[in-house]
Structure formats: C-alpha cells, structure tokens
Short mmCIF file of N, CA and C in Angstrom, two decimals:
data_model
loop_
_atom_site.label_atom_id
_atom_site.label_comp_id
_atom_site.label_asym_id
_atom_site.label_seq_id
_atom_site.Cartn_x
_atom_site.Cartn_y
_atom_site.Cartn_z
N MET A 1 16.23 -63.64 175.44
CA MET A 1 16.25 -62.19 175.63
C MET A 1 16.63 -61.53 174.31
N PRO A 2 15.87 -60.51 173.90
CA PRO A 2 16.18 -59.87 172.63
C PRO A 2 17.48 -59.10 172.67
N THR A 3 18.17 -59.09 171.55
CA THR A 3 19.39 -58.30 171.45
C THR A 3 19.01 -56.83 171.34
N PRO A 4 19.95 -55.92 171.67
CA PRO A 4 19.62 -54.50 171.59
C PRO A 4 19.14 -54.07 170.21
N SER A 5 19.78 -54.59 169.15
CA SER A 5 19.35 -54.18 167.80
C SER A 5 17.98 -54.75 167.47
N ARG A 6 17.70 -55.97 167.90
CA ARG A 6 16.38 -56.56 167.67
C ARG A 6 15.32 -55.81 168.48
N GLY A 7 15.67 -55.41 169.70
CA GLY A 7 14.76 -54.64 170.53
C GLY A 7 14.45 -53.28 169.91
N ARG A 8 15.47 -52.65 169.35
CA ARG A 8 15.25 -51.34 168.71
C ARG A 8 14.39 -51.51 167.47
N ALA A 9 14.65 -52.53 166.67
CA ALA A 9 13.84 -52.75 165.47
C ALA A 9 12.38 -53.00 165.86
N SER A 10 12.17 -53.75 166.91
CA SER A 10 10.82 -54.01 167.39
C SER A 10 10.16 -52.72 167.86
N ALA A 11 10.88 -51.91 168.60
CA ALA A 11 10.35 -50.63 169.08
C ALA A 11 10.06 -49.71 167.91
N ASP A 12 10.94 -49.72 166.89
CA ASP A 12 10.73 -48.89 165.70
C ASP A 12 9.44 -49.28 164.98
N ARG A 13 9.28 -50.58 164.74
CA ARG A 13 8.07 -51.06 164.06
C ARG A 13 6.82 -50.72 164.87
N ALA A 14 6.88 -50.95 166.16
CA ALA A 14 5.72 -50.71 167.02
C ALA A 14 5.32 -49.24 167.02
N LEU A 15 6.29 -48.35 167.09
CA LEU A 15 5.99 -46.92 167.11
C LEU A 15 5.31 -46.50 165.81
N VAL A 16 5.88 -46.88 164.67
CA VAL A 16 5.30 -46.50 163.38
C VAL A 16 3.92 -47.13 163.21
N GLN A 17 3.81 -48.39 163.57
CA GLN A 17 2.53 -49.10 163.45
C GLN A 17 1.45 -48.40 164.27
N ARG A 18 1.74 -48.11 165.50
CA ARG A 18 0.75 -47.48 166.36
C ARG A 18 0.43 -46.07 165.90
N ALA A 19 1.40 -45.34 165.39
CA ALA A 19 1.14 -43.99 164.88
C ALA A 19 0.23 -44.04 163.66
N VAL A 20 0.47 -45.00 162.76
CA VAL A 20 -0.37 -45.12 161.57
C VAL A 20 -1.79 -45.52 161.98
N VAL A 21 -1.92 -46.54 162.82
CA VAL A 21 -3.25 -47.00 163.22
C VAL A 21 -4.00 -45.89 163.94
N THR A 22 -3.36 -45.25 164.90
CA THR A 22 -4.02 -44.21 165.68
C THR A 22 -4.45 -43.04 164.80
N SER A 23 -3.54 -42.52 163.99
CA SER A 23 -3.87 -41.32 163.21
C SER A 23 -4.87 -41.61 162.10
N THR A 24 -4.80 -42.77 161.47
CA THR A 24 -5.78 -43.07 160.41
C THR A 24 -7.17 -43.31 161.00
N LEU A 25 -7.23 -43.93 162.17
CA LEU A 25 -8.54 -44.12 162.81
C LEU A 25 -9.14 -42.80 163.28
N VAL A 26 -8.32 -41.92 163.82
CA VAL A 26 -8.82 -40.60 164.21
C VAL A 26 -9.32 -39.86 162.97
N GLY A 27 -8.57 -39.93 161.88
CA GLY A 27 -9.00 -39.27 160.64
C GLY A 27 -10.32 -39.81 160.14
N ALA A 28 -10.45 -41.13 160.08
CA ALA A 28 -11.70 -41.75 159.62
C ALA A 28 -12.85 -41.38 160.55
N ALA A 29 -12.59 -41.34 161.85
CA ALA A 29 -13.63 -40.97 162.81
C ALA A 29 -14.10 -39.54 162.59
N LEU A 30 -13.17 -38.64 162.33
CA LEU A 30 -13.55 -37.24 162.07
C LEU A 30 -14.42 -37.14 160.81
N ILE A 31 -14.05 -37.87 159.78
CA ILE A 31 -14.84 -37.84 158.54
C ILE A 31 -16.23 -38.44 158.80
N HIS A 32 -16.28 -39.58 159.47
CA HIS A 32 -17.59 -40.20 159.76
C HIS A 32 -18.45 -39.26 160.61
N GLY A 33 -17.86 -38.61 161.58
CA GLY A 33 -18.62 -37.67 162.41
C GLY A 33 -19.12 -36.48 161.61
N SER A 34 -18.34 -36.05 160.62
CA SER A 34 -18.74 -34.88 159.83
C SER A 34 -19.94 -35.16 158.93
N VAL A 35 -20.26 -36.42 158.65
CA VAL A 35 -21.42 -36.74 157.80
C VAL A 35 -22.59 -37.30 158.60
N ALA A 36 -22.42 -37.48 159.89
CA ALA A 36 -23.49 -38.05 160.71
C ALA A 36 -24.75 -37.18 160.67
N GLY A 37 -24.60 -35.89 160.80
CA GLY A 37 -25.76 -34.99 160.79
C GLY A 37 -26.54 -35.09 159.49
N GLU A 38 -25.84 -35.12 158.39
CA GLU A 38 -26.46 -35.26 157.08
C GLU A 38 -27.25 -36.56 157.00
N HIS A 39 -26.67 -37.63 157.53
CA HIS A 39 -27.35 -38.93 157.51
C HIS A 39 -28.53 -38.97 158.47
N PHE A 40 -28.42 -38.29 159.61
CA PHE A 40 -29.58 -38.21 160.52
C PHE A 40 -30.76 -37.56 159.80
N GLY A 41 -30.47 -36.56 158.97
CA GLY A 41 -31.53 -35.89 158.22
C GLY A 41 -32.20 -36.79 157.20
N GLU A 42 -31.49 -37.80 156.72
CA GLU A 42 -32.04 -38.73 155.73
C GLU A 42 -32.76 -39.91 156.39
N TRP A 43 -32.17 -40.42 157.47
CA TRP A 43 -32.74 -41.56 158.18
C TRP A 43 -32.01 -41.65 159.52
N ALA A 44 -32.74 -41.59 160.62
CA ALA A 44 -32.13 -41.54 161.95
C ALA A 44 -31.18 -42.71 162.21
N LEU A 45 -31.53 -43.91 161.74
CA LEU A 45 -30.64 -45.05 161.97
C LEU A 45 -29.32 -44.91 161.21
N ALA A 46 -29.35 -44.26 160.06
CA ALA A 46 -28.10 -44.03 159.32
C ALA A 46 -27.20 -43.07 160.10
N GLY A 47 -27.79 -42.01 160.65
CA GLY A 47 -27.01 -41.09 161.47
C GLY A 47 -26.43 -41.78 162.69
N ALA A 48 -27.24 -42.62 163.33
CA ALA A 48 -26.76 -43.37 164.50
C ALA A 48 -25.62 -44.31 164.11
N PHE A 49 -25.73 -44.92 162.93
CA PHE A 49 -24.66 -45.80 162.45
C PHE A 49 -23.35 -45.02 162.34
N PHE A 50 -23.39 -43.84 161.74
CA PHE A 50 -22.16 -43.06 161.57
C PHE A 50 -21.58 -42.61 162.90
N LEU A 51 -22.43 -42.24 163.84
CA LEU A 51 -21.92 -41.88 165.17
C LEU A 51 -21.32 -43.09 165.88
N THR A 52 -21.93 -44.25 165.70
CA THR A 52 -21.39 -45.48 166.31
C THR A 52 -20.04 -45.83 165.70
N VAL A 53 -19.93 -45.73 164.37
CA VAL A 53 -18.65 -46.00 163.70
C VAL A 53 -17.59 -45.02 164.22
N GLN A 54 -17.97 -43.76 164.35
CA GLN A 54 -17.04 -42.76 164.86
C GLN A 54 -16.57 -43.13 166.27
N LEU A 55 -17.49 -43.49 167.13
CA LEU A 55 -17.13 -43.85 168.51
C LEU A 55 -16.21 -45.07 168.54
N VAL A 56 -16.53 -46.09 167.77
CA VAL A 56 -15.69 -47.30 167.71
C VAL A 56 -14.29 -46.94 167.23
N GLU A 57 -14.20 -46.12 166.19
CA GLU A 57 -12.88 -45.74 165.67
C GLU A 57 -12.08 -44.94 166.69
N LEU A 58 -12.73 -44.06 167.42
CA LEU A 58 -12.02 -43.28 168.44
C LEU A 58 -11.54 -44.17 169.59
N VAL A 59 -12.38 -45.11 170.01
CA VAL A 59 -11.97 -46.03 171.08
C VAL A 59 -10.79 -46.89 170.60
N LEU A 60 -10.87 -47.39 169.38
CA LEU A 60 -9.76 -48.20 168.86
C LEU A 60 -8.49 -47.37 168.70
N ALA A 61 -8.61 -46.11 168.30
CA ALA A 61 -7.44 -45.24 168.20
C ALA A 61 -6.80 -45.06 169.57
N LEU A 62 -7.62 -44.85 170.59
CA LEU A 62 -7.10 -44.71 171.95
C LEU A 62 -6.41 -46.00 172.40
N LEU A 63 -7.05 -47.14 172.14
CA LEU A 63 -6.44 -48.42 172.51
C LEU A 63 -5.13 -48.65 171.76
N ALA A 64 -5.08 -48.26 170.49
CA ALA A 64 -3.84 -48.40 169.72
C ALA A 64 -2.73 -47.56 170.33
N ALA A 65 -3.09 -46.41 170.85
CA ALA A 65 -2.09 -45.52 171.43
C ALA A 65 -1.60 -45.98 172.80
N VAL A 66 -2.49 -46.54 173.62
CA VAL A 66 -2.10 -46.82 175.00
C VAL A 66 -2.11 -48.29 175.41
N ALA A 67 -2.77 -49.15 174.65
CA ALA A 67 -2.88 -50.56 175.08
C ALA A 67 -2.83 -51.51 173.89
N TRP A 68 -1.89 -51.28 172.99
CA TRP A 68 -1.81 -52.06 171.76
C TRP A 68 -1.49 -53.52 172.06
N ASP A 69 -2.29 -54.42 171.51
CA ASP A 69 -2.00 -55.84 171.59
C ASP A 69 -2.70 -56.53 170.41
N ARG A 70 -2.56 -57.84 170.36
CA ARG A 70 -3.12 -58.60 169.24
C ARG A 70 -4.64 -58.43 169.15
N ARG A 71 -5.32 -58.39 170.28
CA ARG A 71 -6.79 -58.25 170.29
C ARG A 71 -7.21 -56.92 169.69
N VAL A 72 -6.53 -55.84 170.04
CA VAL A 72 -6.84 -54.53 169.46
C VAL A 72 -6.59 -54.56 167.96
N ALA A 73 -5.49 -55.19 167.55
CA ALA A 73 -5.20 -55.31 166.11
C ALA A 73 -6.32 -56.06 165.39
N GLN A 74 -6.83 -57.12 166.00
CA GLN A 74 -7.94 -57.87 165.40
C GLN A 74 -9.17 -56.98 165.24
N LEU A 75 -9.47 -56.21 166.26
CA LEU A 75 -10.63 -55.33 166.19
C LEU A 75 -10.46 -54.25 165.12
N VAL A 76 -9.26 -53.73 164.99
CA VAL A 76 -8.98 -52.73 163.95
C VAL A 76 -9.19 -53.33 162.57
N VAL A 77 -8.67 -54.53 162.35
CA VAL A 77 -8.80 -55.19 161.05
C VAL A 77 -10.26 -55.49 160.74
N VAL A 78 -10.97 -56.07 161.68
CA VAL A 78 -12.37 -56.45 161.45
C VAL A 78 -13.24 -55.22 161.21
N THR A 79 -13.13 -54.21 162.06
CA THR A 79 -13.98 -53.03 161.89
C THR A 79 -13.59 -52.23 160.64
N GLY A 80 -12.30 -52.15 160.36
CA GLY A 80 -11.88 -51.43 159.15
C GLY A 80 -12.38 -52.09 157.89
N LEU A 81 -12.22 -53.41 157.80
CA LEU A 81 -12.71 -54.13 156.62
C LEU A 81 -14.24 -54.08 156.55
N GLY A 82 -14.90 -54.19 157.69
CA GLY A 82 -16.36 -54.13 157.72
C GLY A 82 -16.88 -52.79 157.22
N THR A 83 -16.24 -51.72 157.64
CA THR A 83 -16.66 -50.39 157.21
C THR A 83 -16.46 -50.21 155.71
N VAL A 84 -15.34 -50.70 155.20
CA VAL A 84 -15.09 -50.60 153.76
C VAL A 84 -16.10 -51.44 152.97
N VAL A 85 -16.45 -52.61 153.47
CA VAL A 85 -17.45 -53.45 152.79
C VAL A 85 -18.81 -52.74 152.74
N VAL A 86 -19.21 -52.14 153.85
CA VAL A 86 -20.48 -51.39 153.86
C VAL A 86 -20.42 -50.27 152.82
N TRP A 87 -19.31 -49.55 152.77
CA TRP A 87 -19.15 -48.48 151.79
C TRP A 87 -19.25 -49.03 150.36
N LEU A 88 -18.55 -50.15 150.10
CA LEU A 88 -18.59 -50.74 148.76
C LEU A 88 -20.02 -51.12 148.36
N VAL A 89 -20.76 -51.71 149.27
CA VAL A 89 -22.15 -52.07 148.98
C VAL A 89 -22.96 -50.82 148.67
N SER A 90 -22.77 -49.77 149.46
CA SER A 90 -23.55 -48.54 149.24
C SER A 90 -23.22 -47.88 147.91
N ARG A 91 -22.03 -48.13 147.38
CA ARG A 91 -21.63 -47.51 146.11
C ARG A 91 -21.86 -48.42 144.89
N THR A 92 -22.07 -49.70 145.10
CA THR A 92 -22.23 -50.61 143.96
C THR A 92 -23.65 -51.11 143.78
N THR A 93 -24.32 -51.47 144.85
CA THR A 93 -25.68 -52.02 144.73
C THR A 93 -26.71 -51.22 145.52
N GLY A 94 -26.26 -50.36 146.39
CA GLY A 94 -27.17 -49.68 147.32
C GLY A 94 -27.33 -50.54 148.55
N MET A 95 -27.79 -49.93 149.61
CA MET A 95 -27.95 -50.66 150.87
C MET A 95 -29.23 -51.50 150.83
N PRO A 96 -29.19 -52.69 151.37
CA PRO A 96 -30.38 -53.55 151.35
C PRO A 96 -31.41 -53.15 152.41
N ILE A 97 -31.11 -52.16 153.21
CA ILE A 97 -32.03 -51.70 154.26
C ILE A 97 -32.20 -50.20 154.15
N GLY A 98 -33.22 -49.69 154.81
CA GLY A 98 -33.44 -48.26 154.87
C GLY A 98 -34.45 -47.76 153.86
N PRO A 99 -34.58 -46.45 153.78
CA PRO A 99 -35.52 -45.84 152.84
C PRO A 99 -35.18 -46.21 151.40
N ALA A 100 -36.13 -46.01 150.51
CA ALA A 100 -35.95 -46.37 149.10
C ALA A 100 -34.72 -45.70 148.50
N ASP A 101 -34.43 -44.46 148.89
CA ASP A 101 -33.26 -43.76 148.34
C ASP A 101 -31.94 -44.44 148.70
N PHE A 102 -31.93 -45.21 149.78
CA PHE A 102 -30.72 -45.91 150.20
C PHE A 102 -30.48 -47.18 149.39
N ARG A 103 -31.49 -47.63 148.68
CA ARG A 103 -31.42 -48.91 147.97
C ARG A 103 -30.85 -48.79 146.56
N VAL A 104 -30.41 -47.61 146.19
CA VAL A 104 -29.75 -47.40 144.91
C VAL A 104 -28.30 -47.00 145.18
N PRO A 105 -27.39 -47.34 144.29
CA PRO A 105 -25.98 -46.98 144.52
C PRO A 105 -25.79 -45.46 144.63
N GLU A 106 -24.94 -45.09 145.56
CA GLU A 106 -24.59 -43.68 145.73
C GLU A 106 -23.39 -43.35 144.84
N PRO A 107 -23.27 -42.10 144.43
CA PRO A 107 -22.06 -41.71 143.70
C PRO A 107 -20.85 -41.75 144.63
N VAL A 108 -19.70 -41.99 144.06
CA VAL A 108 -18.45 -42.02 144.82
C VAL A 108 -17.96 -40.58 144.97
N GLY A 109 -17.67 -40.20 146.21
CA GLY A 109 -17.18 -38.86 146.48
C GLY A 109 -15.76 -38.88 147.03
N LEU A 110 -15.09 -37.76 146.94
CA LEU A 110 -13.71 -37.64 147.42
C LEU A 110 -13.61 -37.97 148.90
N SER A 111 -14.52 -37.43 149.71
CA SER A 111 -14.40 -37.64 151.16
C SER A 111 -14.55 -39.11 151.52
N ASP A 112 -15.46 -39.83 150.84
CA ASP A 112 -15.60 -41.23 151.21
C ASP A 112 -14.46 -42.09 150.67
N VAL A 113 -13.87 -41.72 149.54
CA VAL A 113 -12.70 -42.45 149.05
C VAL A 113 -11.52 -42.25 150.01
N LEU A 114 -11.31 -41.02 150.43
CA LEU A 114 -10.20 -40.75 151.35
C LEU A 114 -10.44 -41.42 152.70
N CYS A 115 -11.69 -41.47 153.14
CA CYS A 115 -12.00 -42.17 154.39
C CYS A 115 -11.69 -43.66 154.23
N GLY A 116 -12.04 -44.23 153.08
CA GLY A 116 -11.71 -45.63 152.81
C GLY A 116 -10.22 -45.89 152.79
N VAL A 117 -9.47 -44.94 152.23
CA VAL A 117 -8.01 -45.06 152.23
C VAL A 117 -7.49 -45.08 153.67
N LEU A 118 -8.01 -44.21 154.50
CA LEU A 118 -7.59 -44.19 155.91
C LEU A 118 -7.95 -45.49 156.61
N GLU A 119 -9.16 -45.99 156.37
CA GLU A 119 -9.59 -47.27 156.96
C GLU A 119 -8.65 -48.39 156.55
N LEU A 120 -8.37 -48.48 155.24
CA LEU A 120 -7.50 -49.55 154.74
C LEU A 120 -6.07 -49.40 155.25
N ALA A 121 -5.61 -48.17 155.40
CA ALA A 121 -4.27 -47.96 155.96
C ALA A 121 -4.19 -48.48 157.40
N SER A 122 -5.26 -48.29 158.17
CA SER A 122 -5.26 -48.81 159.54
C SER A 122 -5.24 -50.33 159.53
N VAL A 123 -5.96 -50.94 158.59
CA VAL A 123 -5.99 -52.40 158.47
C VAL A 123 -4.60 -52.93 158.11
N VAL A 124 -3.99 -52.32 157.11
CA VAL A 124 -2.66 -52.77 156.66
C VAL A 124 -1.63 -52.61 157.78
N ALA A 125 -1.71 -51.51 158.51
CA ALA A 125 -0.76 -51.29 159.61
C ALA A 125 -0.99 -52.26 160.76
N ALA A 126 -2.24 -52.60 161.03
CA ALA A 126 -2.56 -53.50 162.16
C ALA A 126 -2.32 -54.97 161.84
N ALA A 127 -2.46 -55.35 160.59
CA ALA A 127 -2.42 -56.76 160.20
C ALA A 127 -1.18 -57.52 160.67
N PRO A 128 0.03 -56.96 160.59
CA PRO A 128 1.19 -57.73 161.05
C PRO A 128 1.09 -58.17 162.52
N SER A 129 0.35 -57.44 163.32
CA SER A 129 0.21 -57.81 164.73
C SER A 129 -0.67 -59.04 164.92
N LEU A 130 -1.38 -59.44 163.88
CA LEU A 130 -2.19 -60.65 163.98
C LEU A 130 -1.30 -61.88 163.99
N TRP A 131 -0.09 -61.76 163.46
CA TRP A 131 0.82 -62.90 163.34
C TRP A 131 2.05 -62.80 164.20
N SER A 132 2.21 -61.70 164.91
CA SER A 132 3.39 -61.54 165.76
C SER A 132 2.96 -61.08 167.15
N ALA A 133 3.89 -61.03 168.03
CA ALA A 133 3.61 -60.57 169.39
C ALA A 133 3.57 -59.05 169.40
N ALA A 134 2.39 -58.51 169.24
CA ALA A 134 2.24 -57.06 169.11
C ALA A 134 2.63 -56.30 170.37
N GLY A 135 2.47 -56.90 171.50
CA GLY A 135 2.73 -56.19 172.74
C GLY A 135 4.17 -56.27 173.21
N THR A 136 5.03 -57.02 172.52
CA THR A 136 6.40 -57.17 173.00
C THR A 136 7.31 -56.17 172.31
N ARG A 137 7.60 -55.11 173.03
CA ARG A 137 8.51 -54.09 172.53
C ARG A 137 9.58 -53.88 173.58
N SER A 138 10.79 -53.79 173.13
CA SER A 138 11.85 -53.43 174.06
C SER A 138 12.79 -52.50 173.33
N GLY A 139 13.51 -51.73 174.07
CA GLY A 139 14.41 -50.77 173.46
C GLY A 139 13.70 -49.46 173.16
N ARG A 140 14.51 -48.50 172.79
CA ARG A 140 13.97 -47.19 172.44
C ARG A 140 13.90 -47.06 170.95
N PRO A 141 12.85 -46.44 170.44
CA PRO A 141 12.78 -46.26 168.99
C PRO A 141 13.85 -45.28 168.51
N SER A 142 14.28 -45.49 167.28
CA SER A 142 15.29 -44.61 166.68
C SER A 142 14.66 -43.29 166.26
N ARG A 143 15.51 -42.32 166.00
CA ARG A 143 15.02 -41.03 165.50
C ARG A 143 14.33 -41.21 164.15
N ARG A 144 14.86 -42.12 163.37
CA ARG A 144 14.28 -42.39 162.05
C ARG A 144 12.84 -42.88 162.18
N SER A 145 12.58 -43.77 163.13
CA SER A 145 11.21 -44.27 163.29
C SER A 145 10.30 -43.20 163.90
N VAL A 146 10.84 -42.35 164.74
CA VAL A 146 10.05 -41.25 165.28
C VAL A 146 9.66 -40.31 164.13
N THR A 147 10.60 -40.05 163.23
CA THR A 147 10.31 -39.23 162.06
C THR A 147 9.27 -39.90 161.17
N ALA A 148 9.41 -41.20 160.94
CA ALA A 148 8.44 -41.94 160.12
C ALA A 148 7.05 -41.89 160.76
N ALA A 149 6.99 -42.03 162.07
CA ALA A 149 5.71 -41.96 162.77
C ALA A 149 5.09 -40.57 162.63
N ALA A 150 5.91 -39.55 162.76
CA ALA A 150 5.42 -38.17 162.61
C ALA A 150 4.90 -37.92 161.19
N VAL A 151 5.62 -38.43 160.20
CA VAL A 151 5.17 -38.29 158.81
C VAL A 151 3.85 -39.00 158.61
N ALA A 152 3.70 -40.20 159.18
CA ALA A 152 2.44 -40.94 159.06
C ALA A 152 1.28 -40.14 159.64
N VAL A 153 1.50 -39.52 160.77
CA VAL A 153 0.45 -38.71 161.40
C VAL A 153 0.10 -37.52 160.52
N VAL A 154 1.10 -36.83 160.00
CA VAL A 154 0.86 -35.66 159.14
C VAL A 154 0.11 -36.06 157.87
N VAL A 155 0.50 -37.17 157.26
CA VAL A 155 -0.18 -37.64 156.05
C VAL A 155 -1.63 -37.98 156.35
N ALA A 156 -1.86 -38.74 157.43
CA ALA A 156 -3.24 -39.13 157.78
C ALA A 156 -4.10 -37.91 158.06
N LEU A 157 -3.59 -36.97 158.80
CA LEU A 157 -4.38 -35.79 159.13
C LEU A 157 -4.54 -34.86 157.94
N SER A 158 -3.58 -34.85 157.03
CA SER A 158 -3.73 -34.08 155.79
C SER A 158 -4.82 -34.66 154.91
N LEU A 159 -4.86 -35.99 154.79
CA LEU A 159 -5.94 -36.64 154.04
C LEU A 159 -7.29 -36.35 154.68
N THR A 160 -7.32 -36.34 156.00
CA THR A 160 -8.56 -36.04 156.71
C THR A 160 -9.01 -34.62 156.42
N ALA A 161 -8.09 -33.68 156.50
CA ALA A 161 -8.44 -32.29 156.22
C ALA A 161 -8.94 -32.13 154.79
N TRP A 162 -8.27 -32.77 153.85
CA TRP A 162 -8.67 -32.71 152.44
C TRP A 162 -10.08 -33.28 152.27
N ALA A 163 -10.36 -34.38 152.93
CA ALA A 163 -11.68 -35.01 152.83
C ALA A 163 -12.77 -34.15 153.44
N MET A 164 -12.42 -33.35 154.43
CA MET A 164 -13.42 -32.57 155.15
C MET A 164 -13.62 -31.17 154.59
N VAL A 165 -12.85 -30.76 153.61
CA VAL A 165 -12.98 -29.42 153.05
C VAL A 165 -14.42 -29.10 152.62
N PRO A 166 -15.12 -30.01 151.91
CA PRO A 166 -16.49 -29.66 151.51
C PRO A 166 -17.41 -29.36 152.69
N SER A 167 -17.30 -30.12 153.78
CA SER A 167 -18.21 -29.89 154.91
C SER A 167 -17.82 -28.63 155.68
N VAL A 168 -16.54 -28.34 155.74
CA VAL A 168 -16.08 -27.15 156.46
C VAL A 168 -16.44 -25.88 155.68
N SER A 169 -16.38 -25.97 154.34
CA SER A 169 -16.68 -24.80 153.52
C SER A 169 -18.17 -24.63 153.27
N GLY A 170 -18.98 -25.52 153.87
CA GLY A 170 -20.42 -25.40 153.74
C GLY A 170 -20.99 -26.08 152.51
N GLY A 171 -20.14 -26.79 151.77
CA GLY A 171 -20.61 -27.43 150.54
C GLY A 171 -21.19 -28.80 150.75
N GLY A 172 -21.16 -29.33 151.95
CA GLY A 172 -21.66 -30.68 152.19
C GLY A 172 -20.76 -31.71 151.53
N HIS A 173 -21.20 -32.92 151.49
CA HIS A 173 -20.41 -34.00 150.91
C HIS A 173 -20.99 -34.49 149.60
N GLY A 174 -21.97 -33.78 149.06
CA GLY A 174 -22.58 -34.23 147.82
C GLY A 174 -23.30 -35.56 148.00
N HIS A 175 -23.86 -35.74 149.13
CA HIS A 175 -24.45 -37.00 149.52
C HIS A 175 -25.91 -37.01 149.10
N GLU A 176 -26.21 -37.67 148.00
CA GLU A 176 -27.58 -37.67 147.50
C GLU A 176 -28.02 -39.10 147.23
N HIS A 177 -28.78 -39.66 148.11
CA HIS A 177 -29.31 -41.01 147.93
C HIS A 177 -30.40 -40.98 146.86
N GLY A 178 -30.14 -41.70 145.76
CA GLY A 178 -31.17 -41.90 144.76
C GLY A 178 -31.62 -40.66 144.02
N GLN A 179 -30.89 -39.55 144.12
CA GLN A 179 -31.34 -38.33 143.48
C GLN A 179 -30.45 -37.92 142.33
N SER A 180 -29.40 -38.68 142.07
CA SER A 180 -28.47 -38.31 141.01
C SER A 180 -28.83 -39.02 139.72
N SER A 181 -28.75 -38.32 138.61
CA SER A 181 -29.03 -38.96 137.32
C SER A 181 -27.82 -39.69 136.80
N ALA A 182 -26.68 -39.58 137.47
CA ALA A 182 -25.43 -40.21 137.02
C ALA A 182 -25.29 -41.62 137.58
N ARG A 183 -26.36 -42.29 137.89
CA ARG A 183 -26.29 -43.63 138.46
C ARG A 183 -26.16 -44.61 137.34
#
C-alpha cells in the first residue's frame, strides 16, 4: 500500500502529466484543423489527412483527460512521433506522394514549428507512463501540482494561439508547395 506522501507524489505527477498531454494535443489539433482547408484546396487527400490527425489528437486528448493508462500513453507517443516525422520529411525532402508540388521541401513556418513543439511536448509528457503504472494514482494532488498543471495548459494554449495568428488574421500559413524560390 502506498504511503500518503508517495500517493501524493504520484497524484501530482499524474495531474501535471495529463494536463500537459491533454492541452498540447488540443493545441496541435487546433493548428492541424486550421490548415485542413488550405490542404483540401491543394489536394483532397492532404486535407483529409489533416482532419484525421486532428480527430486522432482530440480523441487522445479526451482519453488522456478521462481514461489515462499505458495504452493511451503508447498511442500518444506513436502518433506524436509519427506526425513529427511526416513534418520533417515534408520540410527536408518533400513528400513521396501527392501532386508534384508536394514532392519538394516546404519552407519551415512558425505555425508548423510550434505545432511540432506541442506534439513533442505531448510525447515527452506521455513517455514516463510507458515504463510505470500510469493508471495507479492515489492521494490528492498538491496545490503546487495544480498550479503547475494550470501553467502547462496556459503555455500550451498560448503557443497554439501564437501559431494560429496568421490564419485568424487572414494571412494564411504561408503554405506554398513548390512555389517558393527559397528552396
């Protein structure tokens, strides 16, 4: 049986972990959703990909909030790393599928870098649950961990808002497949 201090430490870690995973996934999902329309205009399958990524991230965020366990942590890590790998390919070599414009590297933009940061933050926060009993929490979280969780949410949503400023202000994301001379 866990001691009260061990139970509180476990509850503290779990609260902060779930807050980071949930808020960063929601942020990444909002960013992915904000570029789906632009991608639909370029290639319907690309738009569908972004909507699918958004849906997966929202489902994982919900699971992190209400049903966190090792399996959810695995899914967060795999999908987060997979999304970042796809982004890296699109920025370094171009995508091996799709229209000709997709086969050249895209310029790196602020919104996609911040989305990658959110994705990687969810991976880093979820990873410890791959090696520990993620679902075993006892005790009440401390005020300090509640504050840390709140700060994590504010930071994640601030990064999301910063990343989405171009689309909200009507400037788009500067998303130009194969049309930039700065390649």
